[in-house]
mmCIF file with all atom_site columns, C-alpha atoms in Angstrom:
data_model
loop_
_atom_site.group_PDB
_atom_site.id
_atom_site.type_symbol
_atom_site.label_atom_id
_atom_site.label_alt_id
_atom_site.label_comp_id
_atom_site.label_asym_id
_atom_site.label_entity_id
_atom_site.label_seq_id
_atom_site.pdbx_PDB_ins_code
_atom_site.Cartn_x
_atom_site.Cartn_y
_atom_site.Cartn_z
_atom_site.occupancy
_atom_site.B_iso_or_equiv
_atom_site.pdbx_formal_charge
_atom_site.auth_seq_id
_atom_site.auth_comp_id
_atom_site.auth_asym_id
_atom_site.auth_atom_id
_atom_site.pdbx_PDB_model_num
ATOM 1  C CA . MET A 1 1  ? -38.340 58.362 -128.882 1.00 66.00 ? 842 MET A CA 1
ATOM 2  C CA . ASN A 1 2  ? -37.121 58.377 -125.189 1.00 74.00 ? 843 ASN A CA 1
ATOM 3  C CA . SER A 1 3  ? -36.168 54.625 -124.258 1.00 86.00 ? 844 SER A CA 1
ATOM 4  C CA . GLU A 1 4  ? -37.517 55.175 -120.201 1.00 90.00 ? 845 GLU A CA 1
ATOM 5  C CA . ASN A 1 5  ? -40.472 53.894 -121.703 1.00 95.00 ? 846 ASN A CA 1
ATOM 6  C CA . ILE A 1 6  ? -39.650 51.272 -122.851 1.00 97.00 ? 847 ILE A CA 1
ATOM 7  C CA . LYS A 1 7  ? -39.767 48.524 -119.687 1.00 97.00 ? 848 LYS A CA 1
ATOM 8  C CA . GLU A 1 8  ? -39.763 44.067 -119.307 1.00 97.00 ? 849 GLU A CA 1
ATOM 9  C CA . HIS A 1 9  ? -42.046 42.071 -120.859 1.00 97.00 ? 850 HIS A CA 1
ATOM 10 C CA . MET A 1 10 ? -43.345 44.611 -123.467 1.00 98.00 ? 851 MET A CA 1
ATOM 11 C CA . PRO A 1 11 ? -44.871 43.456 -126.442 1.00 98.00 ? 852 PRO A CA 1
ATOM 12 C CA . ILE A 1 12 ? -42.365 43.973 -129.753 1.00 98.00 ? 853 ILE A CA 1
ATOM 13 C CA . LEU A 1 13 ? -45.249 44.854 -133.007 1.00 98.00 ? 854 LEU A CA 1
ATOM 14 C CA . CYS A 1 14 ? -43.979 45.484 -136.351 1.00 98.00 ? 855 CYS A CA 1
ATOM 15 C CA . ALA A 1 15 ? -45.685 48.018 -138.622 1.00 98.00 ? 856 ALA A CA 1
ATOM 16 C CA . ASP A 1 16 ? -47.575 45.128 -139.924 1.00 97.00 ? 857 ASP A CA 1
ATOM 17 C CA . GLY A 1 17 ? -48.839 44.536 -136.903 1.00 97.00 ? 858 GLY A CA 1
ATOM 18 C CA . LYS A 1 18 ? -47.310 41.624 -135.978 1.00 97.00 ? 859 LYS A CA 1
ATOM 19 C CA . ASN A 1 19 ? -46.161 40.428 -132.656 1.00 97.00 ? 860 ASN A CA 1
ATOM 20 C CA . HIS A 1 20 ? -41.693 39.552 -132.450 1.00 97.00 ? 861 HIS A CA 1
ATOM 21 C CA . GLY A 1 21 ? -41.640 38.772 -128.592 1.00 97.00 ? 862 GLY A CA 1
ATOM 22 C CA . VAL A 1 22 ? -41.188 41.046 -125.753 1.00 98.00 ? 863 VAL A CA 1
ATOM 23 C CA . VAL A 1 23 ? -38.769 43.069 -123.984 1.00 98.00 ? 864 VAL A CA 1
ATOM 24 C CA . ASP A 1 24 ? -36.096 41.532 -122.193 1.00 98.00 ? 865 ASP A CA 1
ATOM 25 C CA . HIS A 1 25 ? -34.566 44.989 -121.404 1.00 96.00 ? 866 HIS A CA 1
ATOM 26 C CA . MET A 1 26 ? -32.473 47.313 -123.038 1.00 95.00 ? 867 MET A CA 1
ATOM 27 C CA . ASP A 1 27 ? -29.436 46.686 -123.932 1.00 91.00 ? 868 ASP A CA 1
ATOM 28 C CA . ARG A 1 28 ? -27.560 49.859 -124.278 1.00 92.00 ? 869 ARG A CA 1
ATOM 29 C CA . GLU A 1 29 ? -28.482 51.350 -127.584 1.00 95.00 ? 870 GLU A CA 1
ATOM 30 C CA . TYR A 1 30 ? -30.332 47.627 -128.282 1.00 97.00 ? 871 TYR A CA 1
ATOM 31 C CA . ILE A 1 31 ? -33.550 46.301 -127.303 1.00 98.00 ? 872 ILE A CA 1
ATOM 32 C CA . LYS A 1 32 ? -32.993 42.312 -126.023 1.00 97.00 ? 873 LYS A CA 1
ATOM 33 C CA . VAL A 1 33 ? -35.818 40.777 -127.427 1.00 98.00 ? 874 VAL A CA 1
ATOM 34 C CA . ALA A 1 34 ? -36.990 37.825 -125.317 1.00 98.00 ? 875 ALA A CA 1
ATOM 35 C CA . LYS A 1 35 ? -35.881 34.463 -126.055 1.00 96.00 ? 876 LYS A CA 1
ATOM 36 C CA . ASP A 1 36 ? -38.190 32.844 -128.502 1.00 93.00 ? 877 ASP A CA 1
ATOM 37 C CA . GLU A 1 37 ? -39.377 28.949 -128.649 1.00 92.00 ? 878 GLU A CA 1
ATOM 38 C CA . GLN A 1 38 ? -35.525 28.306 -130.479 1.00 94.00 ? 879 GLN A CA 1
ATOM 39 C CA . GLY A 1 39 ? -34.613 29.596 -127.547 1.00 95.00 ? 880 GLY A CA 1
ATOM 40 C CA . GLN A 1 40 ? -33.013 32.403 -129.864 1.00 95.00 ? 881 GLN A CA 1
ATOM 41 C CA . HIS A 1 41 ? -32.274 36.167 -128.262 1.00 96.00 ? 882 HIS A CA 1
ATOM 42 C CA . HIS A 1 42 ? -32.590 39.259 -130.473 1.00 98.00 ? 883 HIS A CA 1
ATOM 43 C CA . TRP A 1 43 ? -31.437 42.458 -130.792 1.00 98.00 ? 884 TRP A CA 1
ATOM 44 C CA . ILE A 1 44 ? -33.415 45.181 -132.201 1.00 98.00 ? 885 ILE A CA 1
ATOM 45 C CA . PRO A 1 45 ? -31.703 48.949 -132.609 1.00 97.00 ? 886 PRO A CA 1
ATOM 46 C CA . LEU A 1 46 ? -33.906 51.749 -130.573 1.00 97.00 ? 887 LEU A CA 1
ATOM 47 C CA . SER A 1 47 ? -33.240 53.522 -134.677 1.00 97.00 ? 888 SER A CA 1
ATOM 48 C CA . ALA A 1 48 ? -36.371 51.017 -134.992 1.00 98.00 ? 889 ALA A CA 1
ATOM 49 C CA . VAL A 1 49 ? -38.404 52.129 -132.455 1.00 98.00 ? 890 VAL A CA 1
ATOM 50 C CA . ASP A 1 50 ? -41.506 54.528 -134.450 1.00 97.00 ? 891 ASP A CA 1
ATOM 51 C CA . HIS A 1 51 ? -43.290 54.813 -130.825 1.00 97.00 ? 892 HIS A CA 1
ATOM 52 C CA . VAL A 1 52 ? -44.145 53.044 -127.539 1.00 97.00 ? 893 VAL A CA 1
ATOM 53 C CA . ASP A 1 53 ? -47.583 52.969 -125.673 1.00 97.00 ? 894 ASP A CA 1
ATOM 54 C CA . GLU A 1 54 ? -48.166 50.028 -123.812 1.00 96.00 ? 895 GLU A CA 1
ATOM 55 C CA . HIS A 1 55 ? -46.329 48.013 -126.925 1.00 98.00 ? 896 HIS A CA 1
ATOM 56 C CA . VAL A 1 56 ? -43.091 48.847 -128.870 1.00 98.00 ? 897 VAL A CA 1
ATOM 57 C CA . HIS A 1 57 ? -44.311 49.633 -132.167 1.00 98.00 ? 898 HIS A CA 1
ATOM 58 C CA . LEU A 1 58 ? -41.625 49.715 -135.300 1.00 98.00 ? 899 LEU A CA 1
ATOM 59 C CA . LYS A 1 59 ? -40.912 50.959 -138.499 1.00 98.00 ? 900 LYS A CA 1
ATOM 60 C CA . TRP A 1 60 ? -39.889 47.814 -140.085 1.00 98.00 ? 901 TRP A CA 1
ATOM 61 C CA . ASN A 1 61 ? -42.638 45.663 -141.874 1.00 98.00 ? 902 ASN A CA 1
ATOM 62 C CA . HIS A 1 62 ? -42.617 41.985 -141.141 1.00 97.00 ? 903 HIS A CA 1
ATOM 63 C CA . HIS A 1 63 ? -40.059 41.054 -142.796 1.00 97.00 ? 904 HIS A CA 1
ATOM 64 C CA . GLU A 1 64 ? -37.832 44.086 -142.224 1.00 98.00 ? 905 GLU A CA 1
ATOM 65 C CA . VAL A 1 65 ? -38.030 42.153 -138.902 1.00 98.00 ? 906 VAL A CA 1
ATOM 66 C CA . GLN A 1 66 ? -37.269 39.518 -140.114 1.00 96.00 ? 907 GLN A CA 1
ATOM 67 C CA . GLN A 1 67 ? -34.049 40.035 -141.949 1.00 97.00 ? 908 GLN A CA 1
ATOM 68 C CA . ASN A 1 68 ? -32.416 43.400 -139.366 1.00 98.00 ? 909 ASN A CA 1
ATOM 69 C CA . TRP A 1 69 ? -32.781 41.826 -135.865 1.00 97.00 ? 910 TRP A CA 1
ATOM 70 C CA . LEU A 1 70 ? -29.841 40.415 -134.620 1.00 97.00 ? 911 LEU A CA 1
ATOM 71 C CA . THR A 1 71 ? -29.773 36.773 -132.969 1.00 95.00 ? 912 THR A CA 1
ATOM 72 C CA . ARG A 1 72 ? -26.070 37.855 -132.070 1.00 93.00 ? 913 ARG A CA 1
ATOM 73 C CA . ASP A 1 73 ? -25.066 39.607 -129.142 1.00 93.00 ? 914 ASP A CA 1
ATOM 74 C CA . PRO A 1 74 ? -24.426 43.159 -130.385 1.00 93.00 ? 915 PRO A CA 1
ATOM 75 C CA . HIS A 1 75 ? -21.547 43.701 -127.337 1.00 88.00 ? 916 HIS A CA 1
ATOM 76 C CA . PRO A 1 76 ? -18.284 42.444 -127.952 1.00 79.00 ? 917 PRO A CA 1
ATOM 77 C CA . GLU A 1 77 ? -17.703 42.732 -124.195 1.00 82.00 ? 918 GLU A CA 1
ATOM 78 C CA . HIS A 1 78 ? -20.478 39.832 -123.712 1.00 72.00 ? 919 HIS A CA 1
ATOM 79 C CA . GLN A 1 79 ? -19.403 38.006 -126.381 1.00 66.00 ? 920 GLN A CA 1
ATOM 80 C CA . HIS A 1 80 ? -17.498 34.775 -124.878 1.00 61.00 ? 921 HIS A CA 1
#
C-alpha cells in the first residue's frame, strides 16, 4: 500500500462500505481524519488500509473502526 496515493479530502470507507469521514492529512504512519460533527479528530493506522482508489478503503468493518481508531494524537510530541 502506497501512502502517497492518499490525498486530503478523500472519503474513508470501512469494509462494510460505510463512510468514516475524510482524510485531513497523512500523519506519518497514520491517516488523520478530518474533524467530525463533534469537532473530534481521529487517527487510523496505515496498517488498516486495504486499498486506495478514489476512496481510502479500510480492512476494518464499521464496528472495528469504532473500536480501533484513535481519538488522541498518537505522537507524544504533538500533545501539549
